[in-house]
mmCIF file of C-alpha atoms in Angstrom:
data_model
loop_
_atom_site.group_PDB
_atom_site.id
_atom_site.type_symbol
_atom_site.label_atom_id
_atom_site.label_comp_id
_atom_site.label_asym_id
_atom_site.label_seq_id
_atom_site.Cartn_x
_atom_site.Cartn_y
_atom_site.Cartn_z
ATOM 1 C CA MET K 1 12.613 -22.795 -17.146
ATOM 2 C CA ASP K 2 11.974 -22.122 -13.469
ATOM 3 C CA LYS K 3 10.205 -19.003 -12.391
ATOM 4 C CA VAL K 4 12.287 -16.452 -10.553
ATOM 5 C CA ASP K 5 11.196 -13.950 -7.934
ATOM 6 C CA ILE K 6 11.163 -10.445 -9.300
ATOM 7 C CA PRO K 7 14.217 -8.632 -7.890
ATOM 8 C CA GLN K 8 13.360 -6.084 -5.262
ATOM 9 C CA GLY K 9 12.687 -2.630 -6.635
ATOM 10 C CA THR K 10 12.484 -3.654 -10.267
ATOM 11 C CA LEU K 11 8.754 -4.322 -10.435
ATOM 12 C CA GLU K 12 7.975 -0.611 -10.544
ATOM 13 C CA LEU K 13 10.493 -0.069 -13.334
ATOM 14 C CA MET K 14 8.932 -2.841 -15.393
ATOM 15 C CA ILE K 15 5.374 -1.676 -14.754
ATOM 16 C CA LEU K 16 6.232 1.861 -15.802
ATOM 17 C CA THR K 17 8.051 0.624 -18.915
ATOM 18 C CA ILE K 18 5.137 -1.562 -19.988
ATOM 19 C CA LEU K 19 2.640 1.229 -19.393
ATOM 20 C CA SER K 20 4.781 3.708 -21.328
ATOM 21 C CA ARG K 21 4.031 1.666 -24.462
ATOM 22 C CA GLU K 22 0.291 1.190 -23.948
ATOM 23 C CA SER K 23 -2.424 1.598 -21.344
ATOM 24 C CA LEU K 24 -3.304 -1.694 -19.713
ATOM 25 C CA HIS K 25 -5.411 -3.194 -16.964
ATOM 26 C CA GLY K 26 -3.939 -5.255 -14.137
ATOM 27 C CA TYR K 27 -4.300 -8.603 -15.839
ATOM 28 C CA GLY K 28 -2.907 -7.177 -19.070
ATOM 29 C CA ILE K 29 0.209 -5.968 -17.261
ATOM 30 C CA SER K 30 0.845 -9.351 -15.678
ATOM 31 C CA GLN K 31 0.351 -11.116 -19.031
ATOM 32 C CA LYS K 32 2.660 -8.697 -20.804
ATOM 33 C CA LEU K 33 5.327 -9.110 -18.152
ATOM 34 C CA ALA K 34 5.152 -12.897 -18.420
ATOM 35 C CA ALA K 35 5.270 -12.737 -22.230
ATOM 36 C CA LEU K 36 8.186 -10.280 -22.373
ATOM 37 C CA THR K 37 10.250 -12.317 -19.918
ATOM 38 C CA HIS K 38 9.302 -15.656 -21.504
ATOM 39 C CA ASP K 39 7.525 -16.612 -18.288
ATOM 40 C CA VAL K 40 10.606 -16.131 -16.125
ATOM 41 C CA PHE K 41 8.838 -13.371 -14.172
ATOM 42 C CA GLN K 42 5.286 -13.963 -13.094
ATOM 43 C CA VAL K 43 4.095 -11.168 -10.928
ATOM 44 C CA ASN K 44 1.933 -12.073 -7.990
ATOM 45 C CA PRO K 45 -1.279 -9.978 -8.021
ATOM 46 C CA GLY K 46 -0.657 -9.432 -4.315
ATOM 47 C CA SER K 47 2.395 -7.399 -5.334
ATOM 48 C CA LEU K 48 1.124 -5.967 -8.605
ATOM 49 C CA PHE K 49 -2.016 -4.266 -7.328
ATOM 50 C CA PRO K 50 -0.418 -2.610 -4.294
ATOM 51 C CA SER K 51 2.277 -1.239 -6.633
ATOM 52 C CA LEU K 52 -0.297 0.078 -9.085
ATOM 53 C CA TYR K 53 -2.290 1.813 -6.373
ATOM 54 C CA ARG K 54 0.848 3.289 -4.908
ATOM 55 C CA LEU K 55 1.897 4.647 -8.297
ATOM 56 C CA GLU K 56 -1.562 6.058 -8.824
ATOM 57 C CA GLN K 57 -1.561 7.736 -5.424
ATOM 58 C CA ASP K 58 1.814 9.222 -6.323
ATOM 59 C CA GLY K 59 0.348 10.670 -9.499
ATOM 60 C CA LYS K 60 2.552 8.531 -11.754
ATOM 61 C CA LEU K 61 -0.474 6.754 -13.183
ATOM 62 C CA LYS K 62 -3.962 7.743 -14.093
ATOM 63 C CA SER K 63 -6.701 5.201 -14.425
ATOM 64 C CA GLU K 64 -9.932 5.038 -16.335
ATOM 65 C CA TRP K 65 -12.638 2.439 -16.673
ATOM 66 C CA ARG K 66 -13.453 1.352 -20.180
ATOM 67 C CA PRO K 67 -14.478 -1.830 -21.977
ATOM 68 C CA SER K 68 -11.600 -4.235 -22.529
ATOM 69 C CA GLU K 69 -10.821 -6.302 -25.609
ATOM 70 C CA ASN K 70 -13.373 -8.928 -24.592
ATOM 71 C CA ASN K 71 -16.012 -6.409 -23.582
ATOM 72 C CA ARG K 72 -15.580 -6.412 -19.841
ATOM 73 C CA ASN K 73 -15.345 -3.115 -18.078
ATOM 74 C CA ALA K 74 -11.763 -2.874 -16.884
ATOM 75 C CA LYS K 75 -9.619 -0.301 -15.151
ATOM 76 C CA TYR K 76 -6.900 0.867 -17.509
ATOM 77 C CA ASN K 77 -3.730 2.434 -16.164
ATOM 78 C CA LYS K 78 -2.006 5.165 -18.104
ATOM 79 C CA LEU K 79 1.335 6.832 -17.501
ATOM 80 C CA THR K 80 1.212 10.529 -16.591
ATOM 81 C CA ALA K 81 3.937 13.088 -17.316
ATOM 82 C CA ALA K 82 5.238 12.575 -13.767
ATOM 83 C CA GLY K 83 5.210 8.844 -14.438
ATOM 84 C CA ARG K 84 7.338 9.301 -17.541
ATOM 85 C CA LYS K 85 9.853 11.288 -15.567
ATOM 86 C CA GLN K 86 9.917 8.628 -12.873
ATOM 87 C CA LEU K 87 10.500 6.006 -15.541
ATOM 88 C CA GLU K 88 13.471 7.947 -16.942
ATOM 89 C CA GLN K 89 15.038 8.197 -13.489
ATOM 90 C CA HIS K 90 14.422 4.536 -12.726
ATOM 91 C CA ARG K 91 15.784 3.553 -16.080
ATOM 92 C CA ALA K 92 18.967 5.615 -15.714
ATOM 93 C CA ARG K 93 19.551 4.102 -12.296
ATOM 94 C CA TRP K 94 18.948 0.603 -13.553
ATOM 95 C CA ASP K 95 21.325 1.079 -16.488
ATOM 96 C CA ARG K 96 24.057 2.098 -14.064
ATOM 97 C CA ILE K 97 23.380 -0.900 -11.827
ATOM 98 C CA SER K 98 23.387 -3.434 -14.639
ATOM 99 C CA PHE K 99 26.506 -1.895 -16.185
ATOM 100 C CA ALA K 100 28.261 -2.056 -12.819
ATOM 101 C CA ILE K 101 27.272 -5.685 -12.256
ATOM 102 C CA ALA K 102 28.312 -6.663 -15.770
ATOM 103 C CA SER K 103 31.687 -4.993 -15.191
ATOM 104 C CA VAL K 104 32.248 -7.110 -12.110
ATOM 105 C CA LEU K 105 31.139 -10.341 -13.743
ATOM 106 C CA GLU K 106 33.295 -9.824 -16.764
ATOM 107 C CA GLY K 107 36.136 -8.660 -14.520
ATOM 108 C CA ALA K 108 38.189 -6.582 -16.918
ATOM 109 C CA MET G 1 5.161 18.934 -4.050
ATOM 110 C CA ILE G 2 5.320 15.141 -3.852
ATOM 111 C CA LEU G 3 4.498 15.338 -0.141
ATOM 112 C CA LEU G 4 1.471 17.480 -0.832
ATOM 113 C CA HIS G 5 0.391 15.028 -3.447
ATOM 114 C CA ARG G 6 0.700 12.150 -1.000
ATOM 115 C CA VAL G 7 -1.250 13.922 1.708
ATOM 116 C CA ALA G 8 -4.006 14.709 -0.790
ATOM 117 C CA ALA G 9 -4.016 11.102 -1.959
ATOM 118 C CA ALA G 10 -4.237 9.853 1.613
ATOM 119 C CA LEU G 11 -7.139 12.165 2.398
ATOM 120 C CA ARG G 12 -8.951 11.266 -0.783
ATOM 121 C CA TRP G 13 -8.622 7.614 0.130
ATOM 122 C CA LEU G 14 -9.944 8.177 3.632
ATOM 123 C CA LEU G 15 -12.899 10.257 2.504
ATOM 124 C CA ARG G 16 -13.966 8.184 -0.461
ATOM 125 C CA ARG G 17 -13.119 4.897 1.120
ATOM 126 C CA LYS G 18 -16.316 3.042 0.269
ATOM 127 C CA LYS G 19 -16.165 3.999 -3.362
ATOM 128 C CA GLU G 20 -12.473 3.172 -3.623
ATOM 129 C CA GLU G 21 -13.077 -0.221 -2.040
ATOM 130 C CA GLN G 22 -15.815 -0.953 -4.561
ATOM 131 C CA HIS G 23 -13.505 0.022 -7.408
ATOM 132 C CA LEU G 24 -10.795 -2.261 -6.124
ATOM 133 C CA ASP G 25 -13.312 -5.072 -5.752
ATOM 134 C CA ALA G 26 -14.492 -4.610 -9.330
ATOM 135 C CA GLU G 27 -10.911 -4.416 -10.560
ATOM 136 C CA LEU G 28 -9.945 -7.693 -8.930
ATOM 137 C CA GLN G 29 -13.123 -9.281 -10.247
ATOM 138 C CA THR G 30 -12.188 -8.291 -13.804
ATOM 139 C CA PHE G 31 -8.729 -9.740 -13.204
ATOM 140 C CA ILE G 32 -10.350 -13.073 -12.382
ATOM 141 C CA GLU G 33 -12.663 -12.893 -15.374
ATOM 142 C CA HIS G 34 -9.909 -12.026 -17.833
ATOM 143 C CA SER G 35 -7.703 -14.740 -16.462
ATOM 144 C CA ALA G 36 -10.533 -17.280 -16.582
ATOM 145 C CA ALA G 37 -11.404 -16.279 -20.156
ATOM 146 C CA ASP G 38 -7.792 -16.947 -21.195
ATOM 147 C CA LYS G 39 -7.844 -20.337 -19.556
ATOM 148 C CA MET G 40 -11.172 -21.251 -21.168
ATOM 149 C CA ARG G 41 -9.608 -20.457 -24.531
ATOM 150 C CA ASP G 42 -7.118 -23.218 -23.736
ATOM 151 C CA GLY G 43 -10.043 -25.601 -23.396
ATOM 152 C CA ILE G 44 -10.595 -25.607 -19.634
ATOM 153 C CA SER G 45 -14.201 -25.667 -18.370
ATOM 154 C CA ARG G 46 -15.602 -22.399 -17.072
ATOM 155 C CA GLU G 47 -15.828 -23.629 -13.510
ATOM 156 C CA GLU G 48 -12.297 -24.959 -13.423
ATOM 157 C CA ALA G 49 -11.005 -21.813 -15.151
ATOM 158 C CA LEU G 50 -12.628 -19.586 -12.528
ATOM 159 C CA ARG G 51 -11.206 -21.733 -9.764
ATOM 160 C CA LEU G 52 -7.685 -21.524 -11.222
ATOM 161 C CA ALA G 53 -8.050 -17.787 -11.783
ATOM 162 C CA ARG G 54 -9.016 -17.243 -8.141
ATOM 163 C CA LEU G 55 -6.071 -19.332 -7.093
ATOM 164 C CA GLU G 56 -3.797 -17.236 -9.285
ATOM 165 C CA LEU G 57 -5.059 -14.043 -7.702
ATOM 166 C CA GLY G 58 -4.322 -15.475 -4.291
ATOM 167 C CA GLY G 59 -7.466 -14.483 -2.421
ATOM 168 C CA ILE G 60 -9.391 -11.261 -3.087
ATOM 169 C CA ASP G 61 -9.346 -10.303 0.569
ATOM 170 C CA GLN G 62 -5.595 -10.810 0.909
ATOM 171 C CA VAL G 63 -4.897 -8.672 -2.141
ATOM 172 C CA LYS G 64 -7.310 -5.998 -0.929
ATOM 173 C CA GLU G 65 -5.656 -5.937 2.447
ATOM 174 C CA ARG G 66 -2.214 -5.597 0.883
ATOM 175 C CA VAL G 67 -3.378 -2.738 -1.308
ATOM 176 C CA ARG G 68 -4.985 -1.059 1.681
ATOM 177 C CA SER G 69 -1.953 -1.341 3.923
ATOM 178 C CA ASN G 70 0.379 -0.175 1.166
ATOM 179 C CA ARG G 71 -1.426 3.098 0.516
ATOM 180 C CA TYR G 72 -0.617 6.469 1.904
ATOM 181 C CA GLY G 73 -3.018 7.120 4.709
ATOM 182 C CA ALA G 74 -3.011 3.493 5.850
ATOM 183 C CA LEU G 75 -1.435 4.461 9.178
ATOM 184 C CA LEU G 76 -3.977 7.185 9.775
ATOM 185 C CA ASP G 77 -6.662 4.776 8.734
ATOM 186 C CA ASP G 78 -5.507 2.165 11.253
ATOM 187 C CA PHE G 79 -5.335 4.834 13.921
ATOM 188 C CA THR G 80 -8.925 6.001 13.372
ATOM 189 C CA ARG G 81 -10.063 2.383 13.351
ATOM 190 C CA ASP G 82 -8.352 1.800 16.679
ATOM 191 C CA LEU G 83 -9.943 4.948 18.094
ATOM 192 C CA ARG G 84 -13.386 3.889 16.945
ATOM 193 C CA PHE G 85 -12.877 0.434 18.357
ATOM 194 C CA ALA G 86 -11.676 1.824 21.697
ATOM 195 C CA SER G 87 -14.591 4.227 22.038
ATOM 196 C CA ARG G 88 -17.041 1.471 21.187
ATOM 197 C CA THR G 89 -15.528 -0.859 23.776
ATOM 198 C CA LEU G 90 -15.515 1.832 26.411
ATOM 199 C CA THR G 91 -19.110 2.946 25.869
ATOM 200 C CA ARG G 92 -20.226 -0.663 25.963
ATOM 201 C CA ASN G 93 -18.639 -1.135 29.405
ATOM 202 C CA PRO G 94 -19.143 2.163 31.253
ATOM 203 C CA TYR G 95 -18.019 0.737 34.609
ATOM 204 C CA PHE G 96 -14.836 -0.557 33.074
ATOM 205 C CA ALA G 97 -14.273 2.847 31.472
ATOM 206 C CA ALA G 98 -14.913 4.628 34.792
ATOM 207 C CA THR G 99 -12.479 2.288 36.568
ATOM 208 C CA ILE G 100 -9.788 3.075 34.014
ATOM 209 C CA VAL G 101 -10.375 6.812 34.294
ATOM 210 C CA VAL G 102 -10.272 6.730 38.096
ATOM 211 C CA THR G 103 -7.162 4.530 38.112
ATOM 212 C CA LEU G 104 -5.382 6.851 35.708
ATOM 213 C CA ALA G 105 -6.507 9.925 37.660
ATOM 214 C CA LEU G 106 -5.303 8.533 40.983
ATOM 215 C CA GLY G 107 -2.058 7.292 39.477
ATOM 216 C CA ILE G 108 -1.224 10.591 37.839
ATOM 217 C CA GLY G 109 -2.374 12.551 40.871
ATOM 218 C CA ALA G 110 -0.258 10.510 43.297
ATOM 219 C CA ASN G 111 2.772 10.835 41.053
ATOM 220 C CA THR G 112 2.349 14.579 40.758
ATOM 221 C CA ALA G 113 1.920 14.999 44.511
ATOM 222 C CA ILE G 114 4.991 12.968 45.388
ATOM 223 C CA PHE G 115 7.128 14.564 42.714
ATOM 224 C CA GLY G 116 5.982 17.991 43.938
ATOM 225 C CA LEU G 117 7.092 17.107 47.425
ATOM 226 C CA ILE G 118 10.463 15.674 46.387
ATOM 227 C CA ASP G 119 11.028 18.548 43.990
ATOM 228 C CA SER G 120 10.650 21.193 46.691
ATOM 229 C CA LEU G 121 12.386 19.183 49.479
ATOM 230 C CA MET G 122 15.315 17.619 47.676
ATOM 231 C CA LEU G 123 15.784 18.977 44.177
ATOM 232 C CA ARG G 124 15.269 22.688 44.437
ATOM 233 C CA TRP G 125 17.757 24.424 46.703
ATOM 234 C CA LEU G 126 17.729 28.140 47.287
ATOM 235 C CA PRO G 127 19.915 29.997 44.760
ATOM 236 C CA VAL G 128 22.712 30.764 47.276
ATOM 237 C CA LYS G 129 25.879 29.012 48.368
ATOM 238 C CA ASP G 130 25.307 26.529 51.223
ATOM 239 C CA PRO G 131 21.575 27.245 51.664
ATOM 240 C CA GLN G 132 21.414 24.896 54.652
ATOM 241 C CA ASP G 133 23.526 27.419 56.610
ATOM 242 C CA LEU G 134 20.991 30.202 56.157
ATOM 243 C CA VAL G 135 19.152 31.142 59.299
#
C-alpha cells in the first residue's frame, strides 16, 4: 500500500502513545510507528526529532543515554507525568474528532 | 507554569548549546547506525546500508537545523547571532560604521529640528480662543 503523510497534529499523539508503553530511542520510535501502522505511516526523521526535542523542552519527555539492544549508546525517551497528562488530553480530543468524522461518513 | 518551563528550557538550550549540539549529533549518528544495522540484517552490504540509512535520515545538517529552529529560544538565538554578526561586520569596517552613525545622527537630528519648528509654529496654539487675535 502507498505511504500516507502523517495528518497534521497527530504525530505528537502517536509519539506519546508509543512512549507510554516503553522507552525508546528515535529510530525505535520510527520503527514502531511503521510496524503498528503496517508501513502506512513512515515518519520523516526531519519531523520526528524536532517533535521529540520540543516535547522534551516542554517537560513531557525525559531522556537518558544507555546502551541499546545492539550495544550502541542511544538516547532513550521516557514519558514524564506531565507527558502522561498531555497524552490523555490529546487522546480525548482525538477520540472526539474521530467520532465526529465517523458520524458524518456514516451519515445517520 | 508551562511558560516558566519553556523559558527555562530556552535558557538551558542557549547556555549549554555546544553540549546540546553534540548530543543531537550523537543521537542522529545512532539513528543511522541502528537503521544501517537493520538493513545489513536483510543482507545489504555495510557500505550500501550506511548510504541508505543516511538517505533515510535526510541529511544530518537539515535535521539538526530543523530541531534547532523548532526549539524554544530559537528566536532569541537567531537574534543574538544577528547581533554578533552585525558587530563583527561593523568593527571590521570602522569607516562604514562611522558613516552609518553620522548618517543616522544627522537624519534624526534634522527630523527633530524640523518637527520642533513645525510643532511650535503650526501645531501648538495658545490655550485660548482665537489666539491669533491676541495682541
